[in-house]
Amino acid sequence: MCDMSHSGRSSTRPAGAGVAFSCALHVPRMCGNSASRRGGLAARSRDCRAISRGRAARDARSRGARYCGEDRAATPSDDGAEGKNLDLTSQAQAQAQAQIDKARALALSFADETAKRINATKGIFRSFALFSLYFTALMLIVRRSVMAATLPFERILLASLAIILPDLARYSFADLSRNITVLRRARNPDNIEEEMFPYHVRLVTLTTLLKVVGFFTAGLAGISTGAVIVCASQVVFNSLVTLRWVNGSLFLMRREDRAPVLLLDTVACGLCLCCGFGVAPQMCAAVFLAIVCLYWLSKYDIDVIF
């Protein structure tokens, strides 16, 4: 009966109600499954995002490390490039300095060559002028001794001056050729100061002019006066000279070295004065000629003869 009533209830229940009931029974189960499914998806998405963030962080770290490594690797290359640039700059400066030094050396050599040529030209002109002056003076002395009306002692004085003129001219050529530059380049065993060189050159120039004037005076005007001027120039030179030139070397002239020659020149000057004043002119002229001959014979024995 119960079965029947149950079956009757069941039989009298509409068909749609069973379906609805069964749906009602399954809906909560399906809702629970979908919620759990959504939770799993959310967890998975969170895990994926976390993984992606982790990967992004790792990639960023790796990229940063790579960039740092590149920077570190680039720094030495930059330093190397800067070093190369510095090397190139230093090489360029060294080459420029070398070119400047070479140009300066060329300029100095050109200046030296120019100075040498100028000195050579001056030397040629000086030698030609001296030769012309001495040769003209000699010709005047010879003409006057041969053609002019002169006294016997005057002829003796003229002959003495003609004998001594070539040797004095040779010493003038030698002394004037030794300018300050030549004296500085010469060997200097006595350590002579260079301040004495200009004084020596001026002394040589002055006494050479005096000798030329004396010879011209003897050839054109007073014979005794010209002889006195020539002898006086020798006295001045031998009393004031301080340098001696021997085989390309300079030596300091001592007073005792020039005393014999100075005495000889002083005696010759006194004899010429005696001839000029008429004090035993024949004898004084003869003694003067003897002194000149003695000069020629002894000039290689006396250490210093100018």
Coordinates of C-alpha atoms in Angstrom, one line a residue:
M1 CA 0.0 0.0 0.0
C2 CA 2.8 2.1 0.8
D3 CA 4.4 1.1 -2.4
M4 CA 1.2 1.9 -4.1
S5 CA 0.8 5.2 -2.4
H6 CA 4.4 6.0 -3.2
S7 CA 4.0 4.9 -6.7
G8 CA 0.7 6.7 -6.8
R9 CA 2.4 9.9 -5.8
S10 CA 5.0 9.3 -8.1
S11 CA 2.6 8.4 -10.8
T12 CA 0.5 11.4 -10.1
R13 CA 3.6 13.9 -10.1
P14 CA 4.0 15.6 -13.4
A15 CA 6.9 14.7 -15.6
G16 CA 8.5 18.2 -15.7
A17 CA 8.7 18.2 -12.0
G18 CA 11.1 15.3 -12.0
V19 CA 13.3 17.0 -14.4
A20 CA 13.2 20.2 -12.4
F21 CA 13.9 18.4 -9.3
S22 CA 16.8 16.5 -10.8
C23 CA 18.2 19.9 -12.1
A24 CA 17.7 21.4 -8.7
L25 CA 19.7 18.5 -7.3
H26 CA 22.5 19.0 -9.9
V27 CA 22.7 22.8 -10.0
P28 CA 24.4 23.2 -6.6
R29 CA 26.9 20.5 -7.6
M30 CA 27.6 22.2 -10.9
C31 CA 27.9 25.6 -9.2
G32 CA 30.4 24.2 -6.8
N33 CA 32.4 22.7 -9.6
S34 CA 32.4 26.0 -11.6
A35 CA 33.5 28.0 -8.5
S36 CA 36.3 25.6 -7.8
R37 CA 37.2 25.7 -11.4
R38 CA 37.3 29.5 -11.4
G39 CA 39.4 29.4 -8.3
G40 CA 41.9 27.1 -9.9
L41 CA 42.0 29.3 -13.0
A42 CA 42.6 32.3 -10.8
A43 CA 45.4 30.5 -9.0
R44 CA 46.9 29.4 -12.2
S45 CA 46.7 32.9 -13.6
R46 CA 48.3 34.2 -10.5
D47 CA 51.0 31.6 -10.7
C48 CA 51.5 32.5 -14.4
R49 CA 51.8 36.1 -13.6
A50 CA 54.2 35.4 -10.8
I51 CA 56.3 33.2 -13.1
S52 CA 56.2 35.9 -15.9
R53 CA 57.2 38.5 -13.4
G54 CA 60.0 36.3 -12.2
R55 CA 61.1 35.7 -15.7
A56 CA 60.9 39.4 -16.5
A57 CA 63.0 40.2 -13.4
R58 CA 65.5 37.6 -14.4
D59 CA 65.6 38.9 -18.0
A60 CA 66.0 42.5 -16.6
R61 CA 68.8 41.3 -14.4
S62 CA 70.5 39.5 -17.2
R63 CA 70.1 42.5 -19.5
G64 CA 71.5 44.8 -16.8
A65 CA 74.4 42.4 -16.2
R66 CA 75.0 42.3 -19.9
Y67 CA 74.8 46.1 -20.3
C68 CA 77.2 46.5 -17.3
G69 CA 79.6 44.0 -18.9
E70 CA 79.4 45.8 -22.2
D71 CA 80.1 49.1 -20.3
R72 CA 83.0 47.5 -18.5
A73 CA 84.2 46.0 -21.8
A74 CA 83.8 49.4 -23.5
T75 CA 85.7 51.4 -20.9
P76 CA 89.1 49.8 -21.7
S77 CA 88.5 50.3 -25.4
D78 CA 87.7 53.9 -24.8
D79 CA 90.8 54.3 -22.6
G80 CA 92.8 52.6 -25.4
A81 CA 91.4 54.9 -27.9
E82 CA 92.2 57.9 -25.7
G83 CA 95.7 56.5 -25.2
K84 CA 96.1 56.1 -29.0
N85 CA 94.9 59.6 -29.5
L86 CA 97.4 60.8 -26.9
D87 CA 100.2 58.8 -28.6
L88 CA 99.3 60.3 -32.0
T89 CA 99.2 63.8 -30.5
S90 CA 102.6 63.3 -28.9
Q91 CA 104.0 61.9 -32.1
A92 CA 102.7 64.9 -34.0
Q93 CA 104.2 67.2 -31.5
A94 CA 107.5 65.4 -31.7
Q95 CA 107.5 65.5 -35.5
A96 CA 106.7 69.2 -35.4
Q97 CA 109.5 69.9 -32.9
A98 CA 111.8 67.9 -35.1
Q99 CA 110.8 70.0 -38.1
I100 CA 111.4 73.2 -36.1
D101 CA 114.8 72.0 -34.9
K102 CA 115.7 71.0 -38.4
A103 CA 114.6 74.4 -39.7
R104 CA 116.5 76.1 -36.9
A105 CA 119.7 74.1 -37.7
L106 CA 119.3 74.9 -41.4
A107 CA 118.9 78.6 -40.6
L108 CA 122.0 78.6 -38.3
S109 CA 124.0 76.8 -40.9
F110 CA 122.9 79.2 -43.5
A111 CA 123.8 82.1 -41.2
D112 CA 127.2 80.6 -40.5
E113 CA 127.8 80.1 -44.2
T114 CA 126.7 83.6 -44.9
A115 CA 129.0 84.9 -42.2
K116 CA 131.9 82.9 -43.5
R117 CA 131.3 84.2 -47.0
I118 CA 131.1 87.8 -45.7
N119 CA 134.3 87.3 -43.7
A120 CA 136.0 85.7 -46.7
T121 CA 134.9 88.7 -48.9
K122 CA 136.1 91.1 -46.2
G123 CA 139.4 89.2 -46.0
I124 CA 139.9 89.4 -49.8
F125 CA 139.1 93.1 -49.8
R126 CA 141.3 93.7 -46.8
S127 CA 144.2 91.8 -48.4
F128 CA 143.8 93.5 -51.7
A129 CA 143.7 97.0 -50.0
L130 CA 146.8 96.2 -47.9
F131 CA 148.7 94.9 -50.9
S132 CA 147.7 97.9 -52.9
L133 CA 148.8 100.3 -50.1
Y134 CA 152.1 98.6 -49.4
F135 CA 152.9 98.1 -53.1
T136 CA 152.2 101.8 -53.9
A137 CA 154.3 102.9 -50.9
L138 CA 157.2 100.7 -52.1
M139 CA 157.0 102.1 -55.6
L140 CA 157.0 105.6 -54.2
I141 CA 160.1 104.8 -52.1
V142 CA 161.9 103.3 -55.0
R143 CA 161.0 106.2 -57.4
R144 CA 162.2 108.7 -54.8
S145 CA 165.4 106.9 -54.1
V146 CA 166.2 106.6 -57.8
M147 CA 164.8 109.6 -59.5
A148 CA 164.5 112.3 -56.9
A149 CA 167.3 114.5 -55.7
T150 CA 168.1 113.2 -52.2
L151 CA 170.9 113.4 -49.8
P152 CA 173.1 110.3 -49.1
F153 CA 171.7 109.6 -45.7
E154 CA 168.2 109.9 -47.2
R155 CA 169.0 107.3 -49.8
I156 CA 170.3 105.0 -47.0
L157 CA 167.0 105.5 -45.1
L158 CA 165.0 104.9 -48.2
A159 CA 166.9 101.7 -48.9
S160 CA 166.4 100.5 -45.3
L161 CA 162.7 101.2 -45.5
A162 CA 162.5 99.4 -48.8
I163 CA 164.2 96.4 -47.3
I164 CA 162.0 96.2 -44.2
L165 CA 158.7 97.0 -46.0
P166 CA 157.9 93.5 -47.4
D167 CA 158.4 91.8 -44.0
L168 CA 156.3 94.4 -42.2
A169 CA 153.6 94.0 -44.8
R170 CA 153.6 90.3 -44.4
Y171 CA 153.1 90.7 -40.6
S172 CA 150.3 93.1 -41.3
F173 CA 148.6 90.6 -43.5
A174 CA 148.9 87.9 -40.9
D175 CA 147.8 90.0 -38.0
L176 CA 144.8 91.5 -39.7
S177 CA 143.6 88.1 -40.9
R178 CA 143.3 87.0 -37.3
N179 CA 140.1 88.6 -36.3
I180 CA 138.1 88.0 -33.1
T181 CA 136.4 84.8 -34.5
V182 CA 139.8 83.3 -35.5
L183 CA 141.2 84.1 -32.1
R184 CA 138.3 82.5 -30.3
R185 CA 138.7 79.3 -32.3
A186 CA 142.4 79.1 -31.8
R187 CA 144.0 76.9 -29.2
N188 CA 144.4 78.7 -25.9
P189 CA 146.9 76.9 -23.6
D190 CA 147.3 80.0 -21.4
N191 CA 143.5 80.4 -20.9
I192 CA 143.6 84.0 -22.2
E193 CA 140.3 85.9 -21.6
E194 CA 138.3 86.7 -24.7
E195 CA 138.0 90.3 -23.5
M196 CA 141.6 90.8 -24.7
F197 CA 140.8 89.8 -28.3
P198 CA 139.1 93.1 -29.4
Y199 CA 142.0 95.1 -27.8
H200 CA 144.5 93.1 -29.8
V201 CA 142.6 93.6 -33.1
R202 CA 142.4 97.4 -32.5
L203 CA 146.1 97.5 -31.7
V204 CA 147.0 95.7 -34.8
T205 CA 144.8 97.9 -37.0
L206 CA 146.1 101.1 -35.5
T207 CA 149.8 100.1 -35.9
T208 CA 149.2 98.9 -39.4
L209 CA 147.7 102.2 -40.4
L210 CA 150.7 104.0 -38.8
K211 CA 153.1 101.9 -40.8
V212 CA 151.3 102.6 -44.0
V213 CA 151.2 106.3 -43.2
G214 CA 155.0 106.2 -42.4
F215 CA 155.9 104.6 -45.7
F216 CA 153.8 107.0 -47.7
T217 CA 155.3 109.9 -45.9
A218 CA 158.8 108.7 -46.6
G219 CA 157.9 108.2 -50.3
L220 CA 156.1 111.6 -50.7
A221 CA 157.3 114.0 -48.1
G222 CA 159.9 113.8 -45.4
I223 CA 162.1 110.7 -45.5
S224 CA 163.3 110.9 -41.9
T225 CA 159.7 111.7 -40.7
G226 CA 158.4 108.6 -42.4
A227 CA 161.1 106.4 -41.0
V228 CA 160.3 107.8 -37.5
I229 CA 156.6 107.1 -37.9
V230 CA 157.3 103.5 -39.0
C231 CA 159.7 102.9 -36.1
A232 CA 157.3 104.6 -33.7
S233 CA 154.5 102.2 -34.8
Q234 CA 156.7 99.3 -34.0
V235 CA 157.5 100.7 -30.6
V236 CA 153.9 101.2 -29.8
F237 CA 152.9 97.7 -30.9
N238 CA 155.7 95.9 -29.1
S239 CA 155.1 97.9 -25.9
L240 CA 151.3 97.2 -25.8
V241 CA 150.9 93.8 -27.4
T242 CA 149.8 91.0 -25.0
L243 CA 149.1 88.1 -27.3
R244 CA 151.5 85.9 -29.3
W245 CA 150.5 83.6 -32.2
V246 CA 152.5 80.5 -32.6
N247 CA 151.5 77.7 -35.0
G248 CA 147.7 78.2 -34.5
S249 CA 148.0 78.7 -30.7
L250 CA 147.6 81.8 -28.6
F251 CA 150.1 82.6 -25.8
L252 CA 150.3 85.4 -23.3
M253 CA 153.1 87.8 -24.2
R254 CA 155.4 88.4 -21.3
R255 CA 157.4 91.6 -20.9
E256 CA 160.7 89.8 -21.0
D257 CA 159.7 88.2 -24.3
R258 CA 159.3 91.5 -26.1
A259 CA 162.1 93.4 -24.3
P260 CA 164.9 92.7 -27.0
V261 CA 162.7 93.7 -29.9
L262 CA 161.3 96.8 -28.0
L263 CA 164.9 97.9 -27.3
L264 CA 165.8 97.4 -31.0
D265 CA 162.8 99.4 -32.2
T266 CA 163.5 102.2 -29.7
V267 CA 167.1 102.5 -30.9
A268 CA 166.0 102.6 -34.5
C269 CA 163.5 105.3 -33.8
G270 CA 166.1 107.4 -32.0
L271 CA 168.5 107.0 -35.0
C272 CA 165.8 108.2 -37.4
L273 CA 165.1 111.2 -35.1
C274 CA 168.8 112.0 -35.2
C275 CA 168.8 111.9 -39.0
G276 CA 165.8 114.2 -39.0
F277 CA 167.5 116.8 -36.7
G278 CA 170.8 116.5 -38.6
V279 CA 172.8 114.9 -35.7
A280 CA 175.4 112.8 -37.5
P281 CA 172.9 111.8 -40.2
Q282 CA 175.4 109.7 -42.2
M283 CA 176.4 107.6 -39.2
C284 CA 172.9 107.3 -37.8
A285 CA 171.5 106.2 -41.2
A286 CA 174.3 103.6 -41.5
V287 CA 173.5 102.3 -38.1
F288 CA 169.8 102.2 -38.9
L289 CA 170.6 100.1 -42.0
A290 CA 172.7 97.8 -39.9
I291 CA 169.8 97.3 -37.5
V292 CA 167.5 96.5 -40.4
C293 CA 170.0 93.9 -41.7
L294 CA 170.3 92.5 -38.1
Y295 CA 166.5 92.3 -38.0
W296 CA 166.5 90.2 -41.2
L297 CA 169.3 88.0 -40.0
S298 CA 167.9 87.4 -36.5
K299 CA 164.1 87.3 -37.0
Y300 CA 164.1 83.5 -37.0
D301 CA 166.2 83.4 -33.8
I302 CA 164.2 85.9 -31.8
D303 CA 161.0 84.4 -30.4
V304 CA 158.7 87.4 -31.2
I305 CA 159.4 89.8 -34.1
F306 CA 156.5 91.9 -35.3

